[in-house]
Short mmCIF file of C-alpha atoms in Angstrom, two decimals:
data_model
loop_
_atom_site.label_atom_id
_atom_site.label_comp_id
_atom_site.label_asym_id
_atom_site.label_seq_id
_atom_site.Cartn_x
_atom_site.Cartn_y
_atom_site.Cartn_z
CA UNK A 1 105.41 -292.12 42.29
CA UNK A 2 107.11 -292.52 38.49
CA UNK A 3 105.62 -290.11 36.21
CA UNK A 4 103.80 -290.51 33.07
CA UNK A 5 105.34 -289.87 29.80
CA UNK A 6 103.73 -288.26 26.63
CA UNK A 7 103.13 -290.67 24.33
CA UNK A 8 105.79 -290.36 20.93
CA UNK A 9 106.45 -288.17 18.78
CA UNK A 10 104.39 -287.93 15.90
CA UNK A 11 103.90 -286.23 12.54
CA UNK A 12 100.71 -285.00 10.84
CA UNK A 13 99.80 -287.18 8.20
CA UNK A 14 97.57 -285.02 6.77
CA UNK A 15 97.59 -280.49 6.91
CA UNK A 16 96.23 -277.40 5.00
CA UNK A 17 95.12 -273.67 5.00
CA UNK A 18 91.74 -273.21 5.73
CA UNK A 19 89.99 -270.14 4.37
CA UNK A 20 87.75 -268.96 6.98
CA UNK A 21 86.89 -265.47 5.63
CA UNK A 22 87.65 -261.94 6.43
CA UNK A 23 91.22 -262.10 4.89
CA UNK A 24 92.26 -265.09 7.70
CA UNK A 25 93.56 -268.52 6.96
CA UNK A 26 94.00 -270.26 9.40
CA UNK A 27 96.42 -273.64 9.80
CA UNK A 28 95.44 -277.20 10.87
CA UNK A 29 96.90 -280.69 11.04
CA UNK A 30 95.49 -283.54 11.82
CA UNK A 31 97.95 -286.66 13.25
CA UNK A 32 97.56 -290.17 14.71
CA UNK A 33 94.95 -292.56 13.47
CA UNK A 34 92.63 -292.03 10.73
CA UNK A 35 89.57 -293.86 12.10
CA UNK A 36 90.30 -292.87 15.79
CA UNK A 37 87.98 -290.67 17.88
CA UNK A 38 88.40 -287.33 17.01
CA UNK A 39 89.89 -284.55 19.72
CA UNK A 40 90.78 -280.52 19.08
CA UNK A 41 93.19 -279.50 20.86
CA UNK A 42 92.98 -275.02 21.42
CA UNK A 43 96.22 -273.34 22.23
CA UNK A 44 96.31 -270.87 24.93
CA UNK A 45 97.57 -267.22 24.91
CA UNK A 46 95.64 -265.46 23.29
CA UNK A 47 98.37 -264.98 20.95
CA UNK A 48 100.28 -268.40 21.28
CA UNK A 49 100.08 -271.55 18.99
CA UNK A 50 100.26 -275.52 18.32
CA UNK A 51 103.80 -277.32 19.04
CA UNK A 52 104.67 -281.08 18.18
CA UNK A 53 104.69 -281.53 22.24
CA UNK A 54 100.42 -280.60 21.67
CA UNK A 55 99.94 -283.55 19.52
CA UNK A 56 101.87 -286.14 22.39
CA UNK A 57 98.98 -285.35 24.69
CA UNK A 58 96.65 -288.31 23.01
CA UNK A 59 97.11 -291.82 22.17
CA UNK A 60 97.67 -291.59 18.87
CA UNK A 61 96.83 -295.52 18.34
CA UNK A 62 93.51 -294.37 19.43
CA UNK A 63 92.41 -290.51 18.66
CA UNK A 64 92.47 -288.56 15.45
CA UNK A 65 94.57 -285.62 16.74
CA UNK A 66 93.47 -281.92 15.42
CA UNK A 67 95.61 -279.16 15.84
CA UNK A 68 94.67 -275.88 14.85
CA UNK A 69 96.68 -272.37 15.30
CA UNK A 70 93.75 -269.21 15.98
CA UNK A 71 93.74 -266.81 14.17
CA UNK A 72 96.96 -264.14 13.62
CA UNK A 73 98.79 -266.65 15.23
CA UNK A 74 101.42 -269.27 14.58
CA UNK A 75 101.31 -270.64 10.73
CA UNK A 76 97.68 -268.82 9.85
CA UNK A 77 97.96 -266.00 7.96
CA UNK A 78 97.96 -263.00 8.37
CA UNK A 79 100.51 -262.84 11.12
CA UNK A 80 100.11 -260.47 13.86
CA UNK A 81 103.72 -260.16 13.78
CA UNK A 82 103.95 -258.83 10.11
CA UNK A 83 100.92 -257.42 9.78
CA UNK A 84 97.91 -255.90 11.71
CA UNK A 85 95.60 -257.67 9.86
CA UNK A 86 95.67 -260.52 11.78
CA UNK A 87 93.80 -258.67 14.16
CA UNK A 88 91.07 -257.65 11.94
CA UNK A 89 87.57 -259.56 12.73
CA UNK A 90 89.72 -261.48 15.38
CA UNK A 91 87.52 -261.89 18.02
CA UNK A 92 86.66 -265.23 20.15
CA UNK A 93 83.15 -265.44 17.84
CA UNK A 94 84.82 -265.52 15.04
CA UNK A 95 87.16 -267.78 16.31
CA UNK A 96 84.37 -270.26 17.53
CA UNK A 97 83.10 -270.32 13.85
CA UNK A 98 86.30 -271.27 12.48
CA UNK A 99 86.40 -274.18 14.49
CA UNK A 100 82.98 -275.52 13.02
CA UNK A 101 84.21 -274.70 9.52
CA UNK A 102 86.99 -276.80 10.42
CA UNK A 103 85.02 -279.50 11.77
CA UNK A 104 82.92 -279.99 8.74
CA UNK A 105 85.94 -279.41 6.67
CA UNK A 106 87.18 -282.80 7.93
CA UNK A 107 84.18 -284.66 8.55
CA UNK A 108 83.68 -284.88 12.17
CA UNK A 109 80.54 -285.32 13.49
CA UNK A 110 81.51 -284.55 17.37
CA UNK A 111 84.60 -284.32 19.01
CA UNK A 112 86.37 -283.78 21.89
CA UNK A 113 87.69 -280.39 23.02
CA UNK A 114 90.97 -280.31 24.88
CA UNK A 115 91.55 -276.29 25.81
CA UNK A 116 94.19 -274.76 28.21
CA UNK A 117 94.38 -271.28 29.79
CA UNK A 118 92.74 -269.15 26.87
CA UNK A 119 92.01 -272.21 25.21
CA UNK A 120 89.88 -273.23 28.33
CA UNK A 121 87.59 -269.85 27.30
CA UNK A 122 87.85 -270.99 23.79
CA UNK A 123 86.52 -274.31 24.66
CA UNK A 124 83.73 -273.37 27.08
CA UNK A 125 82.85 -270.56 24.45
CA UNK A 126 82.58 -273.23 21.51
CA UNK A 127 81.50 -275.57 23.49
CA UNK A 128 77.84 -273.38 25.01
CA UNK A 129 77.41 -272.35 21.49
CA UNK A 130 77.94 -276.16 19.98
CA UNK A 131 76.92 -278.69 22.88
CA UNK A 132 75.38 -281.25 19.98
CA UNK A 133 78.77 -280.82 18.49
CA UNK A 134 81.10 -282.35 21.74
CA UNK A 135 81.83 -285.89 23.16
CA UNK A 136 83.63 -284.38 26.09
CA UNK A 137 85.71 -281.61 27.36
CA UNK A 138 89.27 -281.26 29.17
CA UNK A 139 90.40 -278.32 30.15
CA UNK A 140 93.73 -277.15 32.21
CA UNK A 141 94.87 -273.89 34.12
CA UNK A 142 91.18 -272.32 33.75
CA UNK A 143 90.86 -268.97 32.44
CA UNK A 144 87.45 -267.86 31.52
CA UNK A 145 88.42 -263.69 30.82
CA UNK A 146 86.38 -262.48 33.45
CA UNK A 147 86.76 -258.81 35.03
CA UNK A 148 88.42 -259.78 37.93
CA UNK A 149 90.91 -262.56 36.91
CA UNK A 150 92.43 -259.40 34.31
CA UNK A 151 92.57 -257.38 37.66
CA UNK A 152 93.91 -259.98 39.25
CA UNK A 153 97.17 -260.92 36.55
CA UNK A 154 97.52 -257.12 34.97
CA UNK A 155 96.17 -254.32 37.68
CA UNK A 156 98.15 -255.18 40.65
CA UNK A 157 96.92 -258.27 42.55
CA UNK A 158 99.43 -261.05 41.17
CA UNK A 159 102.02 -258.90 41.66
CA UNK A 160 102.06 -259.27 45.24
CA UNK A 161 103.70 -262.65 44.91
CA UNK A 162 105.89 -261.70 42.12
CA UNK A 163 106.53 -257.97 43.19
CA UNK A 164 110.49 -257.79 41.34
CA UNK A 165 108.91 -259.01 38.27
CA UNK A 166 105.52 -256.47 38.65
CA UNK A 167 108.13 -253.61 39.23
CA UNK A 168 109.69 -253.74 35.80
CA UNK A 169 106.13 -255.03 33.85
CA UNK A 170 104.51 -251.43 35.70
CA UNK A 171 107.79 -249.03 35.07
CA UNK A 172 106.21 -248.65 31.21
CA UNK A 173 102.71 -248.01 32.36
CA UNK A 174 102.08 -243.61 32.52
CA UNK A 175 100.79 -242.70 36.19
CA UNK A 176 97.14 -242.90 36.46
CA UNK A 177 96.69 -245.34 33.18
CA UNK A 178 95.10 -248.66 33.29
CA UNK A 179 97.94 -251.00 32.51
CA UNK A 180 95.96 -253.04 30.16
CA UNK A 181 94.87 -249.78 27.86
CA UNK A 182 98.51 -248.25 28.14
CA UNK A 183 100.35 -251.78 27.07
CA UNK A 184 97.43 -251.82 24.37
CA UNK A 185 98.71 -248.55 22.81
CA UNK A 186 102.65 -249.16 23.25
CA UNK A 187 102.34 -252.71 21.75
CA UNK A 188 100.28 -250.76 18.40
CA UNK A 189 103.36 -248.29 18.68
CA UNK A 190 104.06 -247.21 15.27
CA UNK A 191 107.39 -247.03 16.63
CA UNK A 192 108.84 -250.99 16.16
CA UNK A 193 111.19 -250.21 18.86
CA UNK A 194 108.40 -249.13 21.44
CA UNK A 195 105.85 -251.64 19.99
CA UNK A 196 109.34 -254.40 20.96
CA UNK A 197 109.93 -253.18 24.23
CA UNK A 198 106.10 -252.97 25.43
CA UNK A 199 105.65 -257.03 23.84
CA UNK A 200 109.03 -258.08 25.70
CA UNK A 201 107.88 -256.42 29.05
CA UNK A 202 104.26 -258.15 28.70
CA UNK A 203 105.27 -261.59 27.87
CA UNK A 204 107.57 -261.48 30.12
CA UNK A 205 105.58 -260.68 32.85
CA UNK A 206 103.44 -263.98 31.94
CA UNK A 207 106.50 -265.58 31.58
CA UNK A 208 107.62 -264.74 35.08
CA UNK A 209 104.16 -265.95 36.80
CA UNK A 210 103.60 -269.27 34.66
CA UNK A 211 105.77 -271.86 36.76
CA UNK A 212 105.69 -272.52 40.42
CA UNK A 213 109.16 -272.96 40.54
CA UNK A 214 111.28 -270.57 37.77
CA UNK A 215 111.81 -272.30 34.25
CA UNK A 216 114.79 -270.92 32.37
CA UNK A 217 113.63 -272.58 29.14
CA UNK A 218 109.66 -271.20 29.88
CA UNK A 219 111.26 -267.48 30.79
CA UNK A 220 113.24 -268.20 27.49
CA UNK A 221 110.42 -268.90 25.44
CA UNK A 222 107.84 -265.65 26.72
CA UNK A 223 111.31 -263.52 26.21
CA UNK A 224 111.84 -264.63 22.33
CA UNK A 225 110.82 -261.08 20.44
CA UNK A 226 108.54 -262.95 17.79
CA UNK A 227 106.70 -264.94 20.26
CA UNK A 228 106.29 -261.75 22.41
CA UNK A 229 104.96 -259.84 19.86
CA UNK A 230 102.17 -262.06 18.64
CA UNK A 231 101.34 -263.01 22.12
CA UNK A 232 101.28 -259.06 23.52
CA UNK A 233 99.47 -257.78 20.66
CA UNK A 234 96.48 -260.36 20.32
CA UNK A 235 95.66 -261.02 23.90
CA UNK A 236 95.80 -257.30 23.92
CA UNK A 237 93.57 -256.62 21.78
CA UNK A 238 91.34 -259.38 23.06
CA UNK A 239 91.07 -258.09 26.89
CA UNK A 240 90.88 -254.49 26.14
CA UNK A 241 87.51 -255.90 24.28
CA UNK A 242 86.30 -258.38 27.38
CA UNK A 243 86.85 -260.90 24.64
CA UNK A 244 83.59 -259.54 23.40
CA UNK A 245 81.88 -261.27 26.39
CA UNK A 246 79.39 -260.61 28.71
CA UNK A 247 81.37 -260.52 32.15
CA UNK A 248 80.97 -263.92 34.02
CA UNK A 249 79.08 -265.01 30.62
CA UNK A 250 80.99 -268.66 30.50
CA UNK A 251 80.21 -269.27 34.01
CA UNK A 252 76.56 -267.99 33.98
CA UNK A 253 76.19 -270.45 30.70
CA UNK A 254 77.76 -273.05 32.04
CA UNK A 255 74.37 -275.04 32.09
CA UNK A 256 74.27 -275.04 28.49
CA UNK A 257 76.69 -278.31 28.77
CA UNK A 258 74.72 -280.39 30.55
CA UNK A 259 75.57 -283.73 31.34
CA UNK A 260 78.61 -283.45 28.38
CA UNK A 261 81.60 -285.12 30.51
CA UNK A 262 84.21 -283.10 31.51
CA UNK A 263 88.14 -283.30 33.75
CA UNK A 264 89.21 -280.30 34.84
CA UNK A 265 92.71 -279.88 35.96
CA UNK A 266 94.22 -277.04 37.99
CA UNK A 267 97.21 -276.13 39.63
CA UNK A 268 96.44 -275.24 43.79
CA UNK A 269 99.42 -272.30 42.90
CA UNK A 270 98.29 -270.90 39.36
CA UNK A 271 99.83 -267.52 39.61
CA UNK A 272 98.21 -267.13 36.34
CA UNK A 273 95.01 -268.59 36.64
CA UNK A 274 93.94 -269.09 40.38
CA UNK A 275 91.65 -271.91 41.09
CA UNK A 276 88.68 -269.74 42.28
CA UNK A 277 87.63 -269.71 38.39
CA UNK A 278 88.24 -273.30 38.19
CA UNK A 279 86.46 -273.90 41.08
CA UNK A 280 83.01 -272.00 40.08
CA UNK A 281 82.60 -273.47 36.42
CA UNK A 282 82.83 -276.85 38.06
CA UNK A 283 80.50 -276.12 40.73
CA UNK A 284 78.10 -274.44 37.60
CA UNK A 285 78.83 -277.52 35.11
CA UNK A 286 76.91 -280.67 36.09
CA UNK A 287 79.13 -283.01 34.36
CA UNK A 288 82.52 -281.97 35.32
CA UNK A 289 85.14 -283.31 37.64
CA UNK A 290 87.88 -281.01 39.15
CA UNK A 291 91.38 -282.38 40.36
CA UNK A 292 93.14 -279.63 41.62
CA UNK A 293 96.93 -280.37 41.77
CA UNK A 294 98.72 -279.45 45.30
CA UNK A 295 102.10 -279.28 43.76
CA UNK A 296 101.42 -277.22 40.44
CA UNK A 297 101.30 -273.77 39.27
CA UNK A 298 100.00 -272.32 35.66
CA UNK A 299 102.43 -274.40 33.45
CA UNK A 300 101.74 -277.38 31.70
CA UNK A 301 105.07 -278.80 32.91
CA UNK A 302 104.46 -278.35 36.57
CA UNK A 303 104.44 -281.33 39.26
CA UNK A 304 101.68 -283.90 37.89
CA UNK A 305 99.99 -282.07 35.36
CA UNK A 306 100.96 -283.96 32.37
CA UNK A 307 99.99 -286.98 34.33
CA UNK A 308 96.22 -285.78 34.94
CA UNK A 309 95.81 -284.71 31.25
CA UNK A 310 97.28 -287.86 30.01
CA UNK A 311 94.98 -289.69 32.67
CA UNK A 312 92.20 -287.93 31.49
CA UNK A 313 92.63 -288.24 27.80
CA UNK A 314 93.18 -291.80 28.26
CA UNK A 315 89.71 -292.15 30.06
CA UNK A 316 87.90 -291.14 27.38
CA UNK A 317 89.97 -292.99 24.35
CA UNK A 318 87.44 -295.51 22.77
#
């Protein structure tokens, strides 16, 4: 079967600094046609950001393309990176309400929400609190930071497929600590050295579960020491806190979206994210669809996962 291809590159044609309070400003871009129907797309991590390849995902002949980096994160300011600021009133609520200060920044009535990984808790978060506010929802590699999926990627259970990899991302963790609250306090190290190591060893971790078969350029990109450190320290600081949710919350409110359409996509092999999750907010979410993907792990570039999100972004193009 020949494989889609993302649709061309692009450039935003239009880009600022919002001000959303607290200290934070946080980028945004907005790309492809003026007049088209507008989509949001959430960047994963916590602790990750927006890329050119994000904006590819939508017909740009057809969609006004929104692309917004969370806050501490890629071009918003204050970096995590630089500065622990970025991590002050950082939390998923007040992440939610920059999204609707963006939204009525630019005009936008309702749109769609496109979220992967974190960004699929993002978007079921914004989402339950803002159903008026959303034409439909995609989401990809499910993650909805409940108890049991953190046990499952950071307190032993993924690392009975990846044991090699688990070895070195538990040799830093003290005997008898949780590994979550001991990488916490070595990423905050006021030592940079400590606080370097700790971020490598996380992200790398990730970066050793994310594909079903090993990428070189993926494992390249979780080992690069400024994309490690913004992605150890926020999601950090965001799972230590439960993401300041109830646990199971996104699930248990899933019936706050109603009949609001929705494609989920999921690797059978996420590593990462296992389908289970995936599985349950479908089965709670009247008007969602699941494809789960028998060739495809976590990453975005596994076996036929561009080709489902392009499918279903081009389903719901006007």
């Amino acid at each position: 079967m020949r494989m889609r291809l993302l649709y061309p590159p692009i450039e935003p044609h239009e880009q600022g600094m919002l001000d959303v309070g607290d200290g934070h400003r946080i980028y945004w871009e907005v790309s492809g046609n003026p007049a088209g129907k507008p989509v949001v797309f959430l960047h994963g991590g916590p602790g990750s950001n927006t890329t050119p390849l994000h904006r590819r995902l939508f017909d740009p002949a057809a969609y006004r393309i929104v692309l917004v980096d969370q806050r501490g994160c890629g071009r918003s300011t204050p970096s995590v990176v630089t500065s622990r600021a970025g991590l002050v009133a950082n939390t998923t609520w007040d992440l939610v309400a920059d999204l609707e200060q963006l939204r009525e920044l630019l005009g936008i009535d309702r749109w769609q929400v496109f979220g992967g990984s974190w960004g699929a808790t993002l978007a079921a978060a914004y989402a339950q609190t803002h159903p008026q506010r959303v034409h439909e929802i995609i989401l990809r590699g499910v993650f909805l930071l409940r108890r049991k999926e953190l046990d499952w990627m950071y307190r032993g259970g993924a690392g009975n497929l990846f044991p090699e990899a688990w070895a070195e991302f538990a040799a830093l963790v003290p005997d008898g600590e949780d590994p979550l609250h001991a990488y916490h306090h070595l990423v905050n190290d006021p030592s940079p050295e400590v606080a370097a190591r700790a971020a490598a060893a996380w992200s790398n971790w990730e970066g050793a579960a994310v594909s079903l078969v090993p990428s070189p350029s993926m494992i390249a990109t979780y080992a690069d020491p400024t994309f490690a450190v913004a992605f150890a320290r926020i999601a950090l600081h965001y799972f230590v806190n439960d993401g300041w949710l109830a646990d199971n919350q996104l699930v248990r409110d899933a019936g706050k979206l109603g009949e609001i359409p929705g494609r989920i996509v999921q690797g059978r092999y996420d590593a990462v994210c296992p389908p289970a999750t995936a599985w349950e907010l479908h089965r709670a979410w009247p008007g969602s669809t699941l494809t789960i993907l028998p060739e495809a792990g976590h990453a975005v570039a596994d076996r036929g996962v561009l080709d489902a999100l392009l499918s279903a972004t081009d389903e719901f193009r006007p």
